[in-house]
Each structure stands twice: as structure tokens, then as C-alpha cells.
């Protein structure tokens, strides 16, 4: 049963810049923070229609260093949440994906470091390399954790790999806390994306999925952002953001072994446990997933009229 996700993480952020504010994840972060009383400066390529309490919006090209730095400097935020990226890597040329994501991450994170802001940003499970590989491969062990080697084979995953290197550099150079969140495949609760595709899946004829049938609800991503802002940590830390279970409703190890023909030598999966581990986030951030595909809410939305 999904919890209501109404728990609050005690942070002292008064002003936050949220990039990608009109994208697929950003609006949920804006809503979460604004509802908690944070003044949000939302940034995206275009300003949205309408207004939102506790929020203002600016049209900024984050690949332009001057625009990015000027905007963040003027906002003088306590925190910068960088969620902007080209997230549909199969729909854009690889060069555009890589350049946009690496430059925007560099400009936003460095600007945040220069003003002394806490940083949270969204990387991706694609940094491991399985998600968009031409031939999905088995990880070295299961469940995959934050320490698993990253071997990206595509421009999107490589851009996130580079972004994580930038995150570490910013934490060291500017002595600010930087949290990297690696979400599994993100699903929103609207009707057309409420549940991951599972109809018609057959163990006998199925093929290995690059996401290993792991997922996370977008509202849980927003909750982890807030949890990271409330954490008393130093340096650069990375957290997988993933639901507890796979989205097929079958034992995970059996699924993987059936379609791949084998399992890694080290496999510690039990039942429907997700193939990506959220144990570190639970232990360090006090975060647990509150939403499941089994209880999709078709009416949920950021409720801001401009998404």
C-alpha cells in the first residue's frame, strides 16, 4: 500500500533554484519545495504560463555560462537543484544530448559552488551503461549499488557519468555538499504513464531489459531531493533512487535468469526486490519509497497549471 508521501524532511533552505522546472521531474520538485515554504526560482528554456505560489520562473539557457552564472548569482540561493537535461536520448542526436547535459551540469553546479549553495542534482541509472546499451548486459552483481562500476555505452549515460565527475569536483573545489541522485526509470502518476509496461511480457520469449525492470515514482524522486537537502553531509555523495520492487510483480532473480540465461555469481535478490539497491538512501537519508505502481493515482499532478 502506498503511503501518502506527506512526510517532511527538516531542512533550513529558504531559497532554491530548480533547473528543468517545466520538464518531467522538475515540476514535482518545485511543488514539493514550494509547498514546504521554500521560495523557488524555477529555471528552464521557456517560462511557463500561469503562476505558482512561492515560485518565480526565468527563461535561461543553461548551456550558456553567462546566463547560468548570472541567474544563480542573482538568486543567491541556499540550494541549487539541477534537474535539467535532455532525457529522451533516443529522440535527439547524440552530440546534442552530450553537449547539452554536460555543459548545463557544469555551468549550474559550478555556479552553485561559487555562491556557496548546497547542491542536489539528478544523474541516472544510465551512468552504469546497461540502460541504453545496444545489447543489454548483466551487471557484475545483484542488486546493483552505488559502487558498481559505471560503463556507459551511449551519449546520455556518458553525459551523466561526466556530470558526476563535475559534482565531485564542485564539492572539493568549493567545499559545498553535493548530492548526486541516480533515479531508476522514472514514472509519473498520470494515467498515460501511471504503470510501467508489463502487459504481454513473457518469460519464455522476453529479452533482458536495460533497467532490469526497476523504476521509481517521480514523487519519490522529489522526496529524495528534499531528504538530501535536509541531510547533514559533507563532500559528494551518490544515492540510487528506486522503488523497493520490480514492476512486473514476479521474482526478480527468476525474471533475469529466464531472459538472460544466467545470473551473476553474486546475487542476493529476494522475491520481487528491485535489481537496483536503495539501501544507502534508506540508511543515510532516512528516505523510503512511498509510491508503488500497484496503486497508481491517475489524478495526481503537480497541480500548478503550467507543466
Short mmCIF file of C-alpha atoms in Angstrom, two decimals:
data_model
loop_
_atom_site.label_atom_id
_atom_site.label_comp_id
_atom_site.label_asym_id
_atom_site.label_seq_id
_atom_site.Cartn_x
_atom_site.Cartn_y
_atom_site.Cartn_z
CA UNK A 1 0.00 0.00 0.00
CA UNK A 2 1.49 3.35 -0.96
CA UNK A 3 1.97 5.83 1.81
CA UNK A 4 0.75 9.38 1.27
CA UNK A 5 4.25 10.80 0.87
CA UNK A 6 3.32 13.62 3.21
CA UNK A 7 6.33 13.20 5.46
CA UNK A 8 8.53 16.25 5.83
CA UNK A 9 12.32 16.39 5.92
CA UNK A 10 13.62 19.10 8.22
CA UNK A 11 15.82 21.43 6.18
CA UNK A 12 16.70 25.10 6.52
CA UNK A 13 16.53 26.04 2.85
CA UNK A 14 14.81 29.38 2.28
CA UNK A 15 15.56 29.91 -1.42
CA UNK A 16 16.28 27.25 -4.02
CA UNK A 17 16.98 27.36 -7.73
CA UNK A 18 15.41 24.39 -9.54
CA UNK A 19 16.54 23.82 -13.11
CA UNK A 20 14.40 21.89 -15.56
CA UNK A 21 11.42 23.42 -13.79
CA UNK A 22 8.97 22.66 -16.60
CA UNK A 23 10.35 19.24 -17.55
CA UNK A 24 9.32 15.76 -16.48
CA UNK A 25 10.80 15.79 -12.97
CA UNK A 26 11.34 19.47 -12.18
CA UNK A 27 7.67 20.44 -11.62
CA UNK A 28 7.32 17.84 -8.88
CA UNK A 29 10.44 19.18 -7.16
CA UNK A 30 9.14 22.74 -7.46
CA UNK A 31 5.83 21.69 -5.92
CA UNK A 32 7.46 19.75 -3.09
CA UNK A 33 9.76 22.61 -2.10
CA UNK A 34 7.27 25.43 -2.64
CA UNK A 35 4.65 23.63 -0.56
CA UNK A 36 7.18 23.40 2.28
CA UNK A 37 7.62 27.19 2.25
CA UNK A 38 10.79 27.41 0.15
CA UNK A 39 10.97 30.30 -2.31
CA UNK A 40 11.70 28.56 -5.60
CA UNK A 41 13.36 30.16 -8.61
CA UNK A 42 12.41 27.83 -11.45
CA UNK A 43 14.69 27.79 -14.49
CA UNK A 44 14.03 26.36 -17.94
CA UNK A 45 14.39 27.32 -21.59
CA UNK A 46 10.95 28.91 -21.56
CA UNK A 47 8.86 30.43 -18.81
CA UNK A 48 5.61 28.57 -18.15
CA UNK A 49 2.15 30.05 -18.40
CA UNK A 50 0.40 30.86 -15.16
CA UNK A 51 1.75 31.43 -11.67
CA UNK A 52 2.61 29.33 -8.69
CA UNK A 53 2.70 30.40 -5.03
CA UNK A 54 6.24 30.66 -3.59
CA UNK A 55 7.76 30.39 -7.07
CA UNK A 56 9.05 32.58 -9.85
CA UNK A 57 10.36 31.43 -13.21
CA UNK A 58 13.14 32.55 -15.51
CA UNK A 59 13.91 31.57 -19.09
CA UNK A 60 17.57 30.57 -19.14
CA UNK A 61 19.79 28.59 -21.49
CA UNK A 62 21.97 26.69 -19.03
CA UNK A 63 24.46 25.77 -21.74
CA UNK A 64 25.33 29.48 -21.82
CA UNK A 65 27.73 30.04 -18.94
CA UNK A 66 26.92 33.73 -18.63
CA UNK A 67 23.17 33.17 -18.40
CA UNK A 68 23.52 30.32 -15.92
CA UNK A 69 26.01 32.07 -13.65
CA UNK A 70 24.18 35.41 -13.73
CA UNK A 71 20.84 33.80 -12.86
CA UNK A 72 22.17 31.76 -9.95
CA UNK A 73 24.29 34.64 -8.66
CA UNK A 74 21.30 37.00 -8.67
CA UNK A 75 19.05 34.45 -6.97
CA UNK A 76 21.71 33.89 -4.27
CA UNK A 77 20.07 30.58 -3.25
CA UNK A 78 20.70 28.36 -0.27
CA UNK A 79 20.41 25.38 -2.60
CA UNK A 80 20.53 24.56 -6.29
CA UNK A 81 18.63 21.51 -7.56
CA UNK A 82 19.76 20.68 -11.08
CA UNK A 83 17.18 18.52 -12.84
CA UNK A 84 17.53 19.94 -16.37
CA UNK A 85 18.66 17.58 -19.12
CA UNK A 86 17.70 16.12 -22.44
CA UNK A 87 16.19 12.97 -21.01
CA UNK A 88 14.94 11.36 -24.24
CA UNK A 89 18.30 10.34 -25.72
CA UNK A 90 16.74 8.26 -28.48
CA UNK A 91 14.93 11.30 -29.91
CA UNK A 92 17.88 13.67 -30.30
CA UNK A 93 21.31 13.46 -31.92
CA UNK A 94 23.91 12.11 -29.54
CA UNK A 95 26.06 15.22 -29.92
CA UNK A 96 23.19 17.43 -28.78
CA UNK A 97 22.41 15.19 -25.81
CA UNK A 98 26.02 15.04 -24.64
CA UNK A 99 26.80 18.73 -25.12
CA UNK A 100 23.57 19.94 -23.53
CA UNK A 101 23.75 17.71 -20.49
CA UNK A 102 27.45 18.12 -19.72
CA UNK A 103 27.55 21.88 -20.27
CA UNK A 104 24.36 22.58 -18.34
CA UNK A 105 25.56 20.42 -15.44
CA UNK A 106 28.95 22.11 -15.39
CA UNK A 107 27.53 25.63 -15.55
CA UNK A 108 24.77 25.06 -12.97
CA UNK A 109 26.90 23.14 -10.46
CA UNK A 110 29.90 25.43 -10.66
CA UNK A 111 27.66 28.50 -10.30
CA UNK A 112 26.12 26.87 -7.24
CA UNK A 113 29.54 26.21 -5.77
CA UNK A 114 30.64 29.79 -6.38
CA UNK A 115 27.72 31.16 -4.34
CA UNK A 116 28.18 28.55 -1.61
CA UNK A 117 24.86 26.78 -2.21
CA UNK A 118 24.10 23.18 -1.34
CA UNK A 119 23.71 21.10 -4.49
CA UNK A 120 21.42 18.23 -5.40
CA UNK A 121 21.27 17.03 -8.99
CA UNK A 122 19.80 14.14 -10.93
CA UNK A 123 22.14 11.76 -12.66
CA UNK A 124 20.66 8.46 -13.93
CA UNK A 125 20.93 4.70 -13.77
CA UNK A 126 22.11 5.13 -17.37
CA UNK A 127 25.54 6.00 -15.96
CA UNK A 128 26.05 2.28 -15.32
CA UNK A 129 25.73 1.61 -19.04
CA UNK A 130 23.03 -1.06 -19.20
CA UNK A 131 20.02 1.14 -19.91
CA UNK A 132 20.79 2.23 -23.48
CA UNK A 133 23.35 -0.41 -24.45
CA UNK A 134 22.79 -1.93 -27.88
CA UNK A 135 22.94 -5.32 -26.19
CA UNK A 136 21.90 -5.04 -22.52
CA UNK A 137 24.28 -6.94 -20.27
CA UNK A 138 24.20 -8.37 -16.79
CA UNK A 139 25.72 -6.32 -14.01
CA UNK A 140 28.68 -7.69 -12.07
CA UNK A 141 26.45 -8.42 -9.06
CA UNK A 142 22.88 -8.01 -7.89
CA UNK A 143 21.45 -5.88 -6.52
CA UNK A 144 23.41 -3.07 -8.15
CA UNK A 145 24.58 -0.45 -5.65
CA UNK A 146 26.27 2.95 -5.88
CA UNK A 147 29.75 1.37 -6.03
CA UNK A 148 29.12 -0.74 -9.12
CA UNK A 149 31.42 0.19 -11.98
CA UNK A 150 29.94 2.66 -14.46
CA UNK A 151 30.45 1.64 -18.10
CA UNK A 152 28.19 3.87 -20.22
CA UNK A 153 27.88 2.99 -23.90
CA UNK A 154 25.72 5.89 -25.09
CA UNK A 155 25.84 9.71 -25.13
CA UNK A 156 23.18 10.11 -22.44
CA UNK A 157 24.77 7.75 -19.93
CA UNK A 158 28.18 9.22 -20.69
CA UNK A 159 26.88 12.76 -20.10
CA UNK A 160 25.64 11.67 -16.67
CA UNK A 161 28.98 9.98 -15.95
CA UNK A 162 30.71 13.26 -16.76
CA UNK A 163 28.20 15.17 -14.64
CA UNK A 164 29.06 13.00 -11.66
CA UNK A 165 32.74 13.88 -12.13
CA UNK A 166 31.76 17.57 -12.16
CA UNK A 167 29.75 17.04 -8.98
CA UNK A 168 32.79 15.63 -7.20
CA UNK A 169 34.96 18.49 -8.47
CA UNK A 170 32.50 21.13 -7.23
CA UNK A 171 32.31 19.55 -3.78
CA UNK A 172 36.09 19.53 -3.49
CA UNK A 173 36.81 22.93 -5.04
CA UNK A 174 34.10 24.97 -3.36
CA UNK A 175 33.66 22.93 -0.18
CA UNK A 176 29.89 22.62 -0.57
CA UNK A 177 27.82 19.45 -0.08
CA UNK A 178 26.82 17.89 -3.39
CA UNK A 179 24.34 15.03 -3.66
CA UNK A 180 24.04 13.00 -6.84
CA UNK A 181 20.75 11.14 -7.23
CA UNK A 182 20.66 8.23 -9.68
CA UNK A 183 16.98 7.52 -10.37
CA UNK A 184 15.81 4.30 -11.91
CA UNK A 185 13.35 4.67 -14.81
CA UNK A 186 11.03 7.45 -13.64
CA UNK A 187 7.27 7.16 -13.95
CA UNK A 188 4.71 9.87 -13.27
CA UNK A 189 1.25 9.06 -11.88
CA UNK A 190 -0.80 10.49 -14.73
CA UNK A 191 -2.96 7.93 -16.49
CA UNK A 192 -0.82 7.56 -19.60
CA UNK A 193 2.32 6.85 -17.60
CA UNK A 194 0.83 5.52 -14.39
CA UNK A 195 2.15 1.99 -14.67
CA UNK A 196 5.28 0.68 -16.35
CA UNK A 197 4.65 -1.51 -19.38
CA UNK A 198 4.14 -5.05 -18.20
CA UNK A 199 1.27 -6.37 -20.32
CA UNK A 200 2.35 -9.03 -22.75
CA UNK A 201 5.69 -9.75 -21.07
CA UNK A 202 6.57 -13.42 -21.41
CA UNK A 203 9.46 -15.04 -19.55
CA UNK A 204 9.93 -17.55 -22.35
CA UNK A 205 10.35 -15.00 -25.14
CA UNK A 206 11.32 -11.81 -23.29
CA UNK A 207 14.70 -10.14 -23.58
CA UNK A 208 16.91 -8.52 -20.96
CA UNK A 209 15.75 -5.03 -20.05
CA UNK A 210 18.38 -2.35 -19.60
CA UNK A 211 16.61 -1.06 -16.48
CA UNK A 212 16.31 -4.59 -15.05
CA UNK A 213 12.62 -3.81 -14.50
CA UNK A 214 13.43 -1.27 -11.79
CA UNK A 215 11.54 2.00 -11.56
CA UNK A 216 10.74 4.92 -9.27
CA UNK A 217 7.74 7.22 -8.94
CA UNK A 218 8.56 10.85 -9.73
CA UNK A 219 7.09 11.91 -6.39
CA UNK A 220 9.66 9.77 -4.62
CA UNK A 221 12.41 11.50 -6.61
CA UNK A 222 11.14 14.86 -5.33
CA UNK A 223 11.04 13.45 -1.80
CA UNK A 224 14.65 12.31 -2.08
CA UNK A 225 15.68 15.79 -3.21
CA UNK A 226 14.14 17.19 -0.05
CA UNK A 227 15.74 14.46 2.07
CA UNK A 228 19.15 15.26 0.57
CA UNK A 229 18.72 18.94 1.35
CA UNK A 230 17.95 18.02 4.96
CA UNK A 231 20.94 15.68 5.32
CA UNK A 232 23.94 16.83 7.33
CA UNK A 233 26.65 15.61 4.99
CA UNK A 234 29.88 16.89 3.53
CA UNK A 235 31.56 16.34 0.21
CA UNK A 236 30.00 14.40 -2.65
CA UNK A 237 27.59 11.53 -2.02
CA UNK A 238 25.66 9.43 -4.52
CA UNK A 239 22.32 7.70 -3.94
CA UNK A 240 20.27 5.36 -6.07
CA UNK A 241 16.60 6.38 -6.13
CA UNK A 242 14.47 3.31 -6.80
CA UNK A 243 11.29 1.61 -5.65
CA UNK A 244 11.57 -1.45 -3.43
CA UNK A 245 10.20 -3.85 -6.03
CA UNK A 246 10.29 -4.54 -9.77
CA UNK A 247 7.32 -3.52 -11.89
CA UNK A 248 6.46 -6.99 -13.23
CA UNK A 249 5.23 -8.44 -9.97
CA UNK A 250 7.36 -11.57 -10.31
CA UNK A 251 10.54 -12.75 -8.53
CA UNK A 252 13.34 -10.58 -9.89
CA UNK A 253 16.07 -13.22 -9.98
CA UNK A 254 13.77 -15.60 -11.86
CA UNK A 255 12.95 -12.91 -14.42
CA UNK A 256 16.60 -12.06 -15.06
CA UNK A 257 17.76 -15.67 -15.20
CA UNK A 258 14.96 -16.61 -17.56
CA UNK A 259 15.68 -13.90 -20.13
CA UNK A 260 19.47 -13.76 -19.75
CA UNK A 261 20.08 -17.47 -19.26
CA UNK A 262 22.19 -16.87 -16.17
CA UNK A 263 22.70 -14.76 -13.06
CA UNK A 264 25.84 -13.04 -11.78
CA UNK A 265 27.86 -15.22 -9.41
CA UNK A 266 26.88 -12.87 -6.61
CA UNK A 267 23.12 -12.49 -6.50
CA UNK A 268 21.40 -11.56 -3.25
CA UNK A 269 17.93 -10.73 -4.55
CA UNK A 270 14.91 -11.91 -2.63
CA UNK A 271 11.43 -12.14 -4.12
CA UNK A 272 10.39 -9.08 -6.11
CA UNK A 273 13.22 -6.96 -4.69
CA UNK A 274 14.44 -4.35 -7.17
CA UNK A 275 17.65 -5.14 -9.01
CA UNK A 276 18.94 -1.68 -8.05
CA UNK A 277 19.51 -1.13 -4.34
CA UNK A 278 18.03 1.75 -2.35
CA UNK A 279 19.65 0.62 0.90
CA UNK A 280 22.10 3.51 1.12
CA UNK A 281 19.36 6.13 0.77
CA UNK A 282 17.32 4.43 3.47
CA UNK A 283 20.26 4.24 5.86
CA UNK A 284 21.82 7.66 5.23
CA UNK A 285 18.91 9.91 4.23
CA UNK A 286 16.04 8.30 6.11
CA UNK A 287 14.21 8.09 2.77
CA UNK A 288 11.98 5.23 1.73
CA UNK A 289 9.84 4.94 -1.41
CA UNK A 290 6.26 5.92 -0.67
CA UNK A 291 4.65 5.10 -4.02
CA UNK A 292 4.19 1.86 -5.94
CA UNK A 293 2.97 1.05 -9.44
CA UNK A 294 0.36 -1.14 -7.80
CA UNK A 295 -1.53 1.89 -6.50
CA UNK A 296 -1.28 4.34 -9.39
CA UNK A 297 -3.13 7.62 -8.87
CA UNK A 298 -4.41 8.84 -12.21
CA UNK A 299 -5.44 12.21 -10.78
CA UNK A 300 -2.12 13.21 -9.23
CA UNK A 301 -0.22 16.08 -10.83
CA UNK A 302 1.98 18.94 -9.68
CA UNK A 303 -1.21 21.00 -9.64
CA UNK A 304 0.45 24.13 -10.95
CA UNK A 305 -1.21 24.54 -14.31
CA UNK A 306 1.98 25.16 -16.24
CA UNK A 307 3.51 21.73 -16.63
#
